[in-house]
Structures are given as structure tokens and as C-alpha cells.
mmCIF file of C-alpha atoms and ligand atoms in Angstrom:
data_model
loop_
_atom_site.group_PDB
_atom_site.id
_atom_site.type_symbol
_atom_site.label_atom_id
_atom_site.label_comp_id
_atom_site.label_asym_id
_atom_site.label_seq_id
_atom_site.Cartn_x
_atom_site.Cartn_y
_atom_site.Cartn_z
ATOM 1 C CA MET E 217 -13.823 21.541 -13.982
ATOM 2 C CA SER E 218 -11.832 18.357 -14.108
ATOM 3 C CA LYS E 219 -8.175 18.524 -15.076
ATOM 4 C CA THR E 220 -7.481 14.816 -15.087
ATOM 5 C CA LEU E 221 -4.639 13.934 -17.370
ATOM 6 C CA MET E 222 -3.679 10.506 -18.698
ATOM 7 C CA ALA E 223 -0.126 10.444 -20.021
ATOM 8 C CA ALA E 224 1.231 8.026 -22.614
ATOM 9 C CA ALA E 225 2.580 4.699 -21.342
ATOM 10 C CA PRO E 226 6.139 5.025 -20.049
ATOM 11 C CA ASP E 227 8.931 3.907 -22.366
ATOM 12 C CA THR E 228 10.427 0.634 -21.102
ATOM 13 C CA ALA E 229 13.357 0.616 -23.562
ATOM 14 C CA THR E 230 15.216 3.349 -21.680
ATOM 15 C CA ASP E 231 14.277 2.202 -18.166
ATOM 16 C CA PHE E 232 17.382 2.581 -15.976
ATOM 17 C CA LEU E 233 15.550 0.947 -13.051
ATOM 18 C CA PRO E 234 13.754 -2.162 -14.357
ATOM 19 C CA LEU E 235 11.429 -3.390 -11.599
ATOM 20 C CA GLU E 236 9.826 -6.837 -11.510
ATOM 21 C CA GLY E 237 7.149 -5.747 -9.019
ATOM 22 C CA THR E 238 6.676 -5.402 -5.281
ATOM 23 C CA ASP E 239 8.840 -7.907 -3.395
ATOM 24 C CA TYR E 240 7.353 -7.294 0.049
ATOM 25 C CA VAL E 241 5.859 -4.662 2.350
ATOM 26 C CA GLU E 242 7.408 -4.405 5.822
ATOM 27 C CA PHE E 243 5.450 -2.936 8.699
ATOM 28 C CA TYR E 244 6.991 -1.736 11.955
ATOM 29 C CA VAL E 245 4.463 -2.706 14.609
ATOM 30 C CA GLY E 246 4.211 -2.693 18.401
ATOM 31 C CA ASN E 247 3.608 -6.442 18.663
ATOM 32 C CA ALA E 248 4.566 -8.488 15.606
ATOM 33 C CA LYS E 249 3.356 -11.773 17.113
ATOM 34 C CA GLN E 250 -0.171 -10.429 17.455
ATOM 35 C CA ALA E 251 -0.059 -8.566 14.129
ATOM 36 C CA ALA E 252 0.925 -11.796 12.340
ATOM 37 C CA HIS E 253 -2.051 -13.529 13.979
ATOM 38 C CA PHE E 254 -4.359 -10.720 12.802
ATOM 39 C CA TYR E 255 -3.172 -10.820 9.181
ATOM 40 C CA LYS E 256 -3.375 -14.631 9.119
ATOM 41 C CA THR E 257 -6.795 -14.796 10.763
ATOM 42 C CA ALA E 258 -8.505 -11.779 9.229
ATOM 43 C CA PHE E 259 -6.771 -11.445 5.830
ATOM 44 C CA GLY E 260 -5.837 -15.089 5.159
ATOM 45 C CA PHE E 261 -2.049 -14.852 4.993
ATOM 46 C CA GLN E 262 0.052 -18.009 5.529
ATOM 47 C CA SER E 263 3.105 -18.429 7.778
ATOM 48 C CA LEU E 264 6.330 -18.295 5.765
ATOM 49 C CA ALA E 265 9.467 -17.267 7.688
ATOM 50 C CA TYR E 266 10.698 -15.956 11.026
ATOM 51 C CA SER E 267 13.726 -14.129 12.322
ATOM 52 C CA GLY E 268 14.574 -13.246 15.909
ATOM 53 C CA PRO E 269 16.809 -14.290 18.790
ATOM 54 C CA GLU E 270 16.448 -17.968 17.799
ATOM 55 C CA THR E 271 17.967 -17.181 14.380
ATOM 56 C CA GLY E 272 20.732 -14.976 15.769
ATOM 57 C CA VAL E 273 18.955 -11.608 15.470
ATOM 58 C CA LYS E 274 19.030 -10.137 18.972
ATOM 59 C CA ASP E 275 17.303 -6.751 18.674
ATOM 60 C CA ARG E 276 14.083 -7.533 16.800
ATOM 61 C CA VAL E 277 11.596 -10.168 15.715
ATOM 62 C CA SER E 278 10.139 -10.425 12.189
ATOM 63 C CA TYR E 279 7.326 -12.678 10.977
ATOM 64 C CA VAL E 280 6.993 -13.115 7.207
ATOM 65 C CA ILE E 281 3.559 -14.041 5.903
ATOM 66 C CA ARG E 282 2.426 -14.704 2.345
ATOM 67 C CA GLN E 283 -0.712 -14.975 0.237
ATOM 68 C CA ASN E 284 -0.222 -15.709 -3.477
ATOM 69 C CA LYS E 285 2.194 -12.958 -4.677
ATOM 70 C CA LEU E 286 1.692 -10.823 -1.553
ATOM 71 C CA THR E 287 4.400 -10.882 1.102
ATOM 72 C CA PHE E 288 4.167 -8.901 4.342
ATOM 73 C CA VAL E 289 6.913 -8.643 6.965
ATOM 74 C CA LEU E 290 5.853 -7.668 10.489
ATOM 75 C CA THR E 291 8.730 -6.427 12.623
ATOM 76 C CA THR E 292 8.898 -5.349 16.252
ATOM 77 C CA PRO E 293 11.921 -4.260 18.326
ATOM 78 C CA LEU E 294 12.694 -6.195 21.520
ATOM 79 C CA ARG E 295 13.911 -3.175 23.485
ATOM 80 C CA SER E 296 13.385 0.584 23.699
ATOM 81 C CA GLY E 297 15.904 3.294 22.877
ATOM 82 C CA ASN E 298 16.644 2.475 19.231
ATOM 83 C CA PRO E 299 15.479 3.890 15.865
ATOM 84 C CA MET E 300 12.915 1.136 15.336
ATOM 85 C CA ALA E 301 11.311 1.668 18.746
ATOM 86 C CA ASP E 302 11.388 5.451 18.200
ATOM 87 C CA HIS E 303 9.688 4.938 14.812
ATOM 88 C CA ILE E 304 6.800 3.069 16.427
ATOM 89 C CA TYR E 305 6.550 5.579 19.291
ATOM 90 C CA LYS E 306 6.281 8.441 16.796
ATOM 91 C CA HIS E 307 4.197 6.917 13.992
ATOM 92 C CA GLY E 308 2.367 4.000 15.569
ATOM 93 C CA ASP E 309 2.119 0.832 13.481
ATOM 94 C CA GLY E 310 2.789 1.566 9.812
ATOM 95 C CA VAL E 311 4.610 0.782 6.597
ATOM 96 C CA LYS E 312 8.400 1.146 6.867
ATOM 97 C CA VAL E 313 9.627 -0.594 3.708
ATOM 98 C CA LEU E 314 8.150 -0.826 0.209
ATOM 99 C CA ALA E 315 10.559 -3.420 -1.200
ATOM 100 C CA LEU E 316 10.935 -3.674 -4.972
ATOM 101 C CA ARG E 317 12.174 -6.772 -6.841
ATOM 102 C CA VAL E 318 15.111 -6.194 -9.190
ATOM 103 C CA GLN E 319 17.560 -8.342 -11.177
ATOM 104 C CA ASP E 320 20.523 -6.300 -9.926
ATOM 105 C CA ALA E 321 20.323 -4.507 -6.568
ATOM 106 C CA THR E 322 23.814 -3.047 -6.930
ATOM 107 C CA ASN E 323 22.903 -1.417 -10.221
ATOM 108 C CA ALA E 324 19.565 -0.185 -8.798
ATOM 109 C CA TRP E 325 21.412 1.516 -5.930
ATOM 110 C CA GLU E 326 24.024 3.073 -8.223
ATOM 111 C CA GLU E 327 21.454 4.354 -10.730
ATOM 112 C CA THR E 328 19.191 5.893 -8.057
ATOM 113 C CA THR E 329 21.836 7.375 -5.761
ATOM 114 C CA LYS E 330 23.711 8.994 -8.665
ATOM 115 C CA ARG E 331 20.432 10.710 -9.577
ATOM 116 C CA GLY E 332 20.084 12.173 -6.092
ATOM 117 C CA GLY E 333 18.478 9.325 -4.120
ATOM 118 C CA LYS E 334 19.573 9.356 -0.465
ATOM 119 C CA SER E 335 21.142 6.009 0.410
ATOM 120 C CA TYR E 336 19.545 3.963 3.190
ATOM 121 C CA MET E 337 21.583 0.798 2.609
ATOM 122 C CA GLU E 338 24.578 0.264 0.361
ATOM 123 C CA PRO E 339 24.454 -2.964 -1.687
ATOM 124 C CA THR E 340 24.704 -5.750 0.883
ATOM 125 C CA ARG E 341 25.166 -9.480 0.169
ATOM 126 C CA LEU E 342 23.408 -11.931 2.484
ATOM 127 C CA LYS E 343 24.318 -15.621 2.148
ATOM 128 C CA ASP E 344 23.221 -18.928 3.615
ATOM 129 C CA ASP E 345 22.910 -22.580 2.471
ATOM 130 C CA HIS E 346 20.097 -21.609 0.054
ATOM 131 C CA GLY E 347 22.105 -19.031 -1.870
ATOM 132 C CA GLU E 348 22.441 -15.284 -1.893
ATOM 133 C CA VAL E 349 20.191 -12.221 -1.649
ATOM 134 C CA VAL E 350 21.509 -8.738 -2.416
ATOM 135 C CA LEU E 351 19.745 -5.785 -0.761
ATOM 136 C CA SER E 352 20.197 -2.053 -1.213
ATOM 137 C CA GLY E 353 17.934 0.873 -0.444
ATOM 138 C CA ILE E 354 17.061 4.538 -0.621
ATOM 139 C CA HIS E 355 14.870 6.876 1.416
ATOM 140 C CA THR E 356 11.532 8.152 0.114
ATOM 141 C CA TYR E 357 8.847 10.372 1.751
ATOM 142 C CA GLY E 358 8.819 10.670 5.545
ATOM 143 C CA GLU E 359 10.724 7.789 7.155
ATOM 144 C CA THR E 360 9.642 5.336 4.472
ATOM 145 C CA ILE E 361 12.217 3.261 2.609
ATOM 146 C CA HIS E 362 12.490 1.587 -0.793
ATOM 147 C CA LEU E 363 14.637 -1.530 -0.617
ATOM 148 C CA PHE E 364 15.829 -3.146 -3.846
ATOM 149 C CA VAL E 365 15.757 -6.934 -3.504
ATOM 150 C CA GLU E 366 17.797 -9.197 -5.801
ATOM 151 C CA ARG E 367 16.860 -12.815 -5.091
ATOM 152 C CA LYS E 368 17.518 -14.575 -8.422
ATOM 153 C CA ASN E 369 20.221 -16.729 -6.769
ATOM 154 C CA TYR E 370 18.169 -17.654 -3.687
ATOM 155 C CA THR E 371 15.996 -20.722 -3.086
ATOM 156 C CA GLY E 372 15.210 -20.404 0.659
ATOM 157 C CA ALA E 373 11.878 -19.439 2.266
ATOM 158 C CA PHE E 374 12.549 -15.687 2.423
ATOM 159 C CA MET E 375 16.149 -14.520 2.809
ATOM 160 C CA PRO E 376 19.277 -15.278 4.831
ATOM 161 C CA GLY E 377 18.745 -14.581 8.544
ATOM 162 C CA TYR E 378 15.241 -16.076 8.411
ATOM 163 C CA LYS E 379 14.156 -19.648 9.014
ATOM 164 C CA GLU E 380 11.076 -21.298 7.600
ATOM 165 C CA TRP E 381 8.079 -20.650 9.891
ATOM 166 C CA LYS E 382 5.646 -23.581 10.122
ATOM 167 C CA THR E 383 2.518 -23.340 12.238
ATOM 168 C CA VAL E 384 -0.341 -25.585 13.313
ATOM 169 C CA TYR E 385 -2.784 -22.699 12.857
ATOM 170 C CA ASN E 386 -3.161 -22.012 9.136
ATOM 171 C CA PRO E 387 -6.430 -20.259 8.189
ATOM 172 C CA THR E 388 -7.421 -20.480 4.518
ATOM 173 C CA ASP E 389 -6.562 -17.638 2.173
ATOM 174 C CA THR E 390 -9.089 -14.983 1.105
ATOM 175 C CA GLY E 391 -8.165 -14.694 -2.582
ATOM 176 C CA LEU E 392 -5.833 -11.701 -2.238
ATOM 177 C CA GLN E 393 -3.269 -11.845 -5.067
ATOM 178 C CA TYR E 394 -0.712 -9.024 -5.276
ATOM 179 C CA VAL E 395 -0.009 -5.354 -4.452
ATOM 180 C CA ASP E 396 -1.873 -3.203 -6.994
ATOM 181 C CA HIS E 397 -0.548 0.149 -5.715
ATOM 182 C CA CYS E 398 0.687 1.887 -2.550
ATOM 183 C CA VAL E 399 -0.360 5.460 -1.765
ATOM 184 C CA GLY E 400 1.834 7.983 0.032
ATOM 185 C CA ASN E 401 0.513 11.007 1.931
ATOM 186 C CA VAL E 402 2.894 13.971 1.846
ATOM 187 C CA GLY E 403 2.773 17.403 3.489
ATOM 188 C CA TRP E 404 1.416 20.751 2.297
ATOM 189 C CA GLY E 405 3.185 21.876 -0.884
ATOM 190 C CA GLN E 406 5.251 18.672 -1.079
ATOM 191 C CA MET E 407 3.466 16.657 -3.801
ATOM 192 C CA ASN E 408 5.441 18.025 -6.755
ATOM 193 C CA LYS E 409 8.730 17.514 -4.926
ATOM 194 C CA TRP E 410 7.948 13.808 -4.560
ATOM 195 C CA VAL E 411 6.604 13.567 -8.118
ATOM 196 C CA SER E 412 9.999 14.905 -9.272
ATOM 197 C CA PHE E 413 11.767 12.444 -6.975
ATOM 198 C CA TYR E 414 9.994 9.466 -8.563
ATOM 199 C CA GLU E 415 10.574 10.884 -12.054
ATOM 200 C CA GLU E 416 14.224 11.778 -11.656
ATOM 201 C CA VAL E 417 15.561 9.253 -9.142
ATOM 202 C CA LEU E 418 13.501 6.153 -10.071
ATOM 203 C CA GLY E 419 12.568 6.940 -13.697
ATOM 204 C CA PHE E 420 8.811 6.779 -13.000
ATOM 205 C CA ARG E 421 6.208 8.721 -15.016
ATOM 206 C CA ASN E 422 3.209 10.706 -13.833
ATOM 207 C CA ILE E 423 0.369 8.779 -15.539
ATOM 208 C CA LEU E 424 -2.643 10.399 -13.886
ATOM 209 C CA SER E 425 -3.366 13.593 -11.935
ATOM 210 C CA PHE E 426 -6.300 14.704 -9.822
ATOM 211 C CA ASP E 427 -6.621 18.229 -8.555
ATOM 212 C CA ASP E 428 -8.804 19.494 -5.736
ATOM 213 C CA ASN E 429 -11.689 20.028 -8.163
ATOM 214 C CA ASP E 430 -11.767 16.279 -8.798
ATOM 215 C CA ILE E 431 -11.261 15.323 -5.172
ATOM 216 C CA SER E 432 -13.289 17.712 -3.129
ATOM 217 C CA THR E 433 -16.406 17.152 -1.095
ATOM 218 C CA GLU E 434 -18.216 19.779 0.900
ATOM 219 C CA TYR E 435 -15.452 19.754 3.507
ATOM 220 C CA SER E 436 -12.412 17.724 2.612
ATOM 221 C CA ALA E 437 -10.022 18.178 -0.309
ATOM 222 C CA LEU E 438 -6.825 16.647 -1.597
ATOM 223 C CA MET E 439 -4.649 16.511 -4.682
ATOM 224 C CA SER E 440 -3.137 13.336 -6.085
ATOM 225 C CA LYS E 441 -0.656 12.310 -8.781
ATOM 226 C CA VAL E 442 -0.150 8.681 -9.786
ATOM 227 C CA MET E 443 3.477 7.666 -10.462
ATOM 228 C CA SER E 444 4.181 4.468 -12.418
ATOM 229 C CA ASN E 445 7.376 2.641 -13.298
ATOM 230 C CA GLY E 446 8.192 1.724 -16.904
ATOM 231 C CA ASN E 447 6.358 -1.605 -17.135
ATOM 232 C CA GLY E 448 3.450 -0.446 -14.930
ATOM 233 C CA PHE E 449 4.055 -3.170 -12.293
ATOM 234 C CA VAL E 450 4.713 -0.584 -9.563
ATOM 235 C CA LYS E 451 2.360 2.347 -9.026
ATOM 236 C CA PHE E 452 2.690 4.941 -6.268
ATOM 237 C CA PRO E 453 -0.028 7.613 -6.086
ATOM 238 C CA ILE E 454 1.088 10.642 -4.025
ATOM 239 C CA ASN E 455 -1.527 12.642 -2.080
ATOM 240 C CA GLU E 456 -1.221 16.166 -0.706
ATOM 241 C CA PRO E 457 -3.902 17.868 1.414
ATOM 242 C CA ALA E 458 -5.779 20.788 -0.143
ATOM 243 C CA GLU E 459 -7.695 23.650 1.465
ATOM 244 C CA GLY E 460 -11.332 22.815 2.129
ATOM 245 C CA ARG E 461 -13.986 24.056 4.512
ATOM 246 C CA LYS E 462 -12.685 21.654 7.135
ATOM 247 C CA LYS E 463 -9.694 19.409 7.716
ATOM 248 C CA SER E 464 -8.528 17.254 4.789
ATOM 249 C CA GLN E 465 -8.388 13.493 5.411
ATOM 250 C CA VAL E 466 -4.716 13.700 4.351
ATOM 251 C CA GLU E 467 -4.083 16.291 7.059
ATOM 252 C CA GLU E 468 -5.722 14.023 9.643
ATOM 253 C CA TYR E 469 -3.330 11.264 8.561
ATOM 254 C CA LEU E 470 -0.301 13.586 8.763
ATOM 255 C CA ASP E 471 -1.341 14.693 12.260
ATOM 256 C CA PHE E 472 -1.754 11.184 13.606
ATOM 257 C CA TYR E 473 1.143 9.518 11.760
ATOM 258 C CA ASP E 474 3.181 12.546 12.852
ATOM 259 C CA GLY E 475 4.598 13.015 9.371
ATOM 260 C CA GLU E 476 4.476 11.732 5.832
ATOM 261 C CA GLY E 477 3.919 8.042 5.208
ATOM 262 C CA CYS E 478 2.054 5.282 3.420
ATOM 263 C CA GLN E 479 -1.707 5.880 3.547
ATOM 264 C CA HIS E 480 -2.980 2.677 1.965
ATOM 265 C CA VAL E 481 -1.868 -0.472 0.235
ATOM 266 C CA ALA E 482 -4.240 -1.736 -2.476
ATOM 267 C CA LEU E 483 -4.513 -5.522 -2.650
ATOM 268 C CA ALA E 484 -5.832 -7.122 -5.835
ATOM 269 C CA THR E 485 -8.333 -9.982 -5.975
ATOM 270 C CA ASN E 486 -9.881 -11.918 -8.876
ATOM 271 C CA ASN E 487 -13.258 -12.128 -7.120
ATOM 272 C CA ILE E 488 -14.014 -9.146 -4.930
ATOM 273 C CA VAL E 489 -17.434 -10.370 -3.769
ATOM 274 C CA GLU E 490 -15.990 -13.639 -2.430
ATOM 275 C CA THR E 491 -12.895 -11.956 -0.973
ATOM 276 C CA VAL E 492 -14.779 -9.165 0.796
ATOM 277 C CA THR E 493 -17.466 -11.555 2.080
ATOM 278 C CA THR E 494 -14.723 -13.698 3.635
ATOM 279 C CA LEU E 495 -12.755 -10.738 4.996
ATOM 280 C CA ARG E 496 -15.895 -9.291 6.581
ATOM 281 C CA ASP E 497 -16.827 -12.640 8.136
ATOM 282 C CA ARG E 498 -13.322 -12.774 9.622
ATOM 283 C CA GLY E 499 -13.606 -9.352 11.231
ATOM 284 C CA VAL E 500 -12.118 -6.903 8.722
ATOM 285 C CA GLU E 501 -14.003 -3.599 9.019
ATOM 286 C CA PHE E 502 -14.915 -1.690 5.856
ATOM 287 C CA LEU E 503 -16.151 1.832 5.181
ATOM 288 C CA THR E 504 -19.880 1.854 4.563
ATOM 289 C CA ILE E 505 -21.567 3.610 1.654
ATOM 290 C CA PRO E 506 -25.198 4.848 1.647
ATOM 291 C CA THR E 507 -27.380 2.479 -0.393
ATOM 292 C CA SER E 508 -28.423 5.507 -2.509
ATOM 293 C CA TYR E 509 -24.985 5.140 -4.189
ATOM 294 C CA TYR E 510 -26.390 2.073 -5.987
ATOM 295 C CA ASP E 511 -29.607 3.738 -7.224
ATOM 296 C CA GLU E 512 -28.008 5.204 -10.340
ATOM 297 C CA LEU E 513 -24.825 3.122 -10.439
ATOM 298 C CA LEU E 514 -25.633 1.161 -13.589
ATOM 299 C CA ASP E 515 -26.677 4.361 -15.395
ATOM 300 C CA ARG E 516 -23.210 5.711 -14.621
ATOM 301 C CA VAL E 517 -21.016 2.651 -15.289
ATOM 302 C CA GLY E 518 -23.123 0.626 -17.761
ATOM 303 C CA HIS E 519 -23.268 -3.170 -17.784
ATOM 304 C CA ILE E 520 -21.173 -5.070 -15.235
ATOM 305 C CA ASP E 521 -20.820 -8.853 -14.879
ATOM 306 C CA GLU E 522 -21.609 -8.844 -11.143
ATOM 307 C CA ASP E 523 -25.052 -8.857 -9.532
ATOM 308 C CA LEU E 524 -25.815 -5.502 -7.924
ATOM 309 C CA GLN E 525 -27.279 -6.925 -4.706
ATOM 310 C CA PRO E 526 -24.072 -8.423 -3.203
ATOM 311 C CA LEU E 527 -22.144 -5.268 -4.141
ATOM 312 C CA LYS E 528 -24.765 -3.221 -2.324
ATOM 313 C CA GLU E 529 -24.761 -5.489 0.731
ATOM 314 C CA LEU E 530 -20.967 -5.350 0.994
ATOM 315 C CA GLY E 531 -20.563 -1.661 0.033
ATOM 316 C CA ILE E 532 -18.324 -2.376 -2.980
ATOM 317 C CA LEU E 533 -17.829 0.620 -5.307
ATOM 318 C CA VAL E 534 -17.662 0.472 -9.122
ATOM 319 C CA ASP E 535 -16.094 2.838 -11.636
ATOM 320 C CA ARG E 536 -15.472 2.728 -15.381
ATOM 321 C CA ASP E 537 -12.830 4.263 -17.640
ATOM 322 C CA ASP E 538 -12.065 3.956 -21.366
ATOM 323 C CA GLU E 539 -10.550 0.482 -20.983
ATOM 324 C CA GLY E 540 -13.014 -1.263 -18.688
ATOM 325 C CA TYR E 541 -14.226 -1.076 -15.116
ATOM 326 C CA LEU E 542 -12.985 -1.724 -11.599
ATOM 327 C CA LEU E 543 -14.528 -2.709 -8.283
ATOM 328 C CA GLN E 544 -13.055 -1.421 -5.027
ATOM 329 C CA ILE E 545 -13.663 -1.084 -1.295
ATOM 330 C CA PHE E 546 -11.651 0.438 1.534
ATOM 331 C CA THR E 547 -11.101 -0.897 5.026
ATOM 332 C CA ARG E 548 -11.195 1.261 8.087
ATOM 333 C CA PRO E 549 -7.739 2.007 9.510
ATOM 334 C CA VAL E 550 -6.187 -1.254 10.772
ATOM 335 C CA GLU E 551 -4.787 0.358 13.917
ATOM 336 C CA ASP E 552 -6.255 2.782 16.461
ATOM 337 C CA ARG E 553 -4.627 5.844 14.926
ATOM 338 C CA PRO E 554 -6.563 6.973 11.803
ATOM 339 C CA THR E 555 -3.590 6.193 9.574
ATOM 340 C CA LEU E 556 -2.900 3.083 7.439
ATOM 341 C CA PHE E 557 -5.763 1.235 5.754
ATOM 342 C CA PHE E 558 -6.154 -1.234 2.894
ATOM 343 C CA GLU E 559 -8.015 -1.107 -0.392
ATOM 344 C CA ILE E 560 -9.344 -4.298 -1.985
ATOM 345 C CA ILE E 561 -9.528 -3.919 -5.776
ATOM 346 C CA GLN E 562 -10.620 -6.052 -8.717
ATOM 347 C CA ARG E 563 -9.728 -4.712 -12.147
ATOM 348 C CA LYS E 564 -11.815 -5.686 -15.148
ATOM 349 C CA GLY E 565 -9.862 -3.832 -17.803
ATOM 350 C CA ALA E 566 -9.736 -0.449 -16.071
ATOM 351 C CA LYS E 567 -6.241 0.836 -15.268
ATOM 352 C CA SER E 568 -7.439 3.909 -13.361
ATOM 353 C CA PHE E 569 -8.138 4.475 -9.661
ATOM 354 C CA GLY E 570 -11.873 4.974 -9.233
ATOM 355 C CA LYS E 571 -12.209 8.717 -9.766
ATOM 356 C CA GLY E 572 -15.987 8.350 -10.076
ATOM 357 C CA ASN E 573 -16.056 7.021 -6.499
ATOM 358 C CA PHE E 574 -14.008 9.765 -4.880
ATOM 359 C CA LYS E 575 -17.001 11.773 -3.720
ATOM 360 C CA ALA E 576 -18.847 8.795 -2.172
ATOM 361 C CA LEU E 577 -15.629 7.476 -0.675
ATOM 362 C CA PHE E 578 -14.472 10.739 0.836
ATOM 363 C CA GLU E 579 -17.901 11.427 2.273
ATOM 364 C CA ALA E 580 -17.641 8.004 3.950
ATOM 365 C CA ILE E 581 -14.199 8.932 5.337
ATOM 366 C CA GLU E 582 -15.545 12.290 6.534
ATOM 367 C CA ARG E 583 -18.361 10.606 8.442
ATOM 368 C CA GLU E 584 -15.693 8.662 10.339
ATOM 369 C CA GLN E 585 -13.485 11.754 10.772
ATOM 370 C CA GLU E 586 -16.526 13.501 12.250
ATOM 371 C CA LEU E 587 -17.035 10.668 14.754
ATOM 372 C CA ARG E 588 -13.372 11.018 15.781
ATOM 373 C CA GLY E 589 -13.818 14.802 16.180
ATOM 374 C CA ASN E 590 -11.169 15.441 13.522
ATOM 375 C CA LEU E 591 -13.167 17.100 10.757
HETATM 376 FE FE1 FE2 B 822 -6.025 3.294 -3.942
#
């Protein structure tokens, strides 16, 4: 029995935390120079900005890369024995900051901390010749952070402290456009706590829920609630493991990330067949789906604009809801720990998350869990 629930659209008129979207995603990684090369080469990001000893920052190096409205920051510490190095030792490479664009970072900090948000950074003004950026931030699940970024008075490449990063090596982009959603994995019994956090501290609404009857295969189970901000630009699904015959994929993540954290970042494209073909040619590894998935696909989802054959060759999944359909595919983890991965998604009207694909997808994840001996 499915208990999926679609709530009414959130009310934007009373939004105390108006968000303009995702500003950037920052990853703490063991070797930012090599990670930047990987995301440029494999995913088609472009060099944008750099900070490190040459720009007066002595303890770390950050490379900023961009593709359309997607900005990633890859940061590595230069020495051991500090919180950033400890973070990487404990979690491996992963998402540290989900940065959100606001008009007023001071107001965002005041509104969220007075509602119980734990401060990570008080409103801080950064200035250089190109203007001013104001940052503030609060903690969310695990050691993950939400920074509020106010950059309306800034014209530089990224923000003060960074210089423009120009390179000779500039691979073409792959059609990735923007962050569609970011999923957090939280511990046993913790999902509703974090749902309340997003409701009360950030003014988000729970727009969609999946229980373990929706998301259960023979072995693996999880529960998920999708949180959305007022205008729908920022969506954070929250996953919690559920009891199954064997270990939940969320539990495997929690074991190897050594705590709660960001499970996947979904990147939108306007042409998933072209994007995934290019990504695959450049070495991005995707989960594979048995070709039997496609035998009855059109009976399930009805007419789609795309030819079935390339979807089948690439392993792209399709699902339909009341408003349209979506196409999606998931990469394998992008580091050796079975933790962070990416989703590539193309929406054609659908605003949901591919519930009809959960079984096929989770069976694909379980096959890989089995190979790792973690099922
Ligand atoms: Fe997703």
C-alpha cells in the first residue's frame, strides 16, 4: 500500500527565508587539484576561480568550477591536524557546504538562528575591488553546512579571497544546467527531526513522502521525505534507512561516510541522451539496468518524445506523474567509499522524483552492494 502524499504548493507570501536557488556546492576532498581535473574532464565544468597560498589563504586550496548555473568548489587542506583534514579523514571526499543564494545574508542568519538554527558563521562581509559578498551560515544534518550567500553587490569571478582561474585545458561542457535537488541521508529514527528542522528553521514544506512500502525491494528499504522552499527552487529530500531483510543502502552510506551527509546531488540537463552519452564517453560510470526494464516501459509511462533505443543503451530511466514525465540516471559513487553519487535528470513537466523507478534503481544499487559485500 502506497502512502505517497503530495502537499499543496508552499505559500511564498509569508516566506521568511526567500531563496534564489543554489549558489554553489562545496566538496571537501583529499586532492582538490585532481578533483578539479576530474570534474572538468569527465563532467565538463570550466575553470572559474582559485584561492590558496598565492591569494593569501595559507591553510587550504580551493578550485571553483562552473557549468551554466552549476558552481562547484573543491577544497583541500594543506596540512593535517585541523577540522578540515579531520573531516576528510572521517568522511572521505564529500559535500561540506550546500550554499544558498539570498538577497540578504544577515536577515537569513537572523531568521534561521532565532528559530533554533545552530550558527556556523555569523554574517561576515568580504570586500575586494569588485565589491562585497556577505556570508552567513547554519549547521544541518551531520557535519554539513548551509551557507547563505549575498552577492548582489559583487561583480568579481567568485568572491573576495579568490582570483580568476584561467587554464589552457578547457574541455567542452556536457549540457549540465543547475542543481535540481540534493539528498541527505540521516540516521535511524532521525528523518522527522530533520523534516521539522527544515520546516521550522528554514520555512520549507514537506511536499512528498515515501514510506518503506514505496521504497522496498526484496532486501533493502528506506523512507524519504522531500522538503521544498517556498518558490520550489531548493529541494532537499531526506532519507532514513528502514528495516529490510538485509542492509539498507542508506545504512551502507552511513557506515562508510561515518555519519549523516549528502547522498546525491541531482544535476539537470535539457537533453539527457546527449549529456549521458558525453559523460559516459568521458569516463563517468553509471548504474546499469536490466534491459527487461524497457520491455513494458511505454505501457507504464505512455508516449515519450525520446526514442527508446538510446535510453535502453544508456540505461536511462523514465517515470510519469500527473504533470508530465522525467528521465533520470544515477552514477556510481564518485569516490572509492560507497557514499556520494550524482543523478542526471531531465524534467518534461514532472515535478516528482521517479517513484516508479525506485524498485529498478534500488535493485541496481543492491547488485553493487552485493559485489562490495555490504548487503
Ligand atoms: Fe534524486
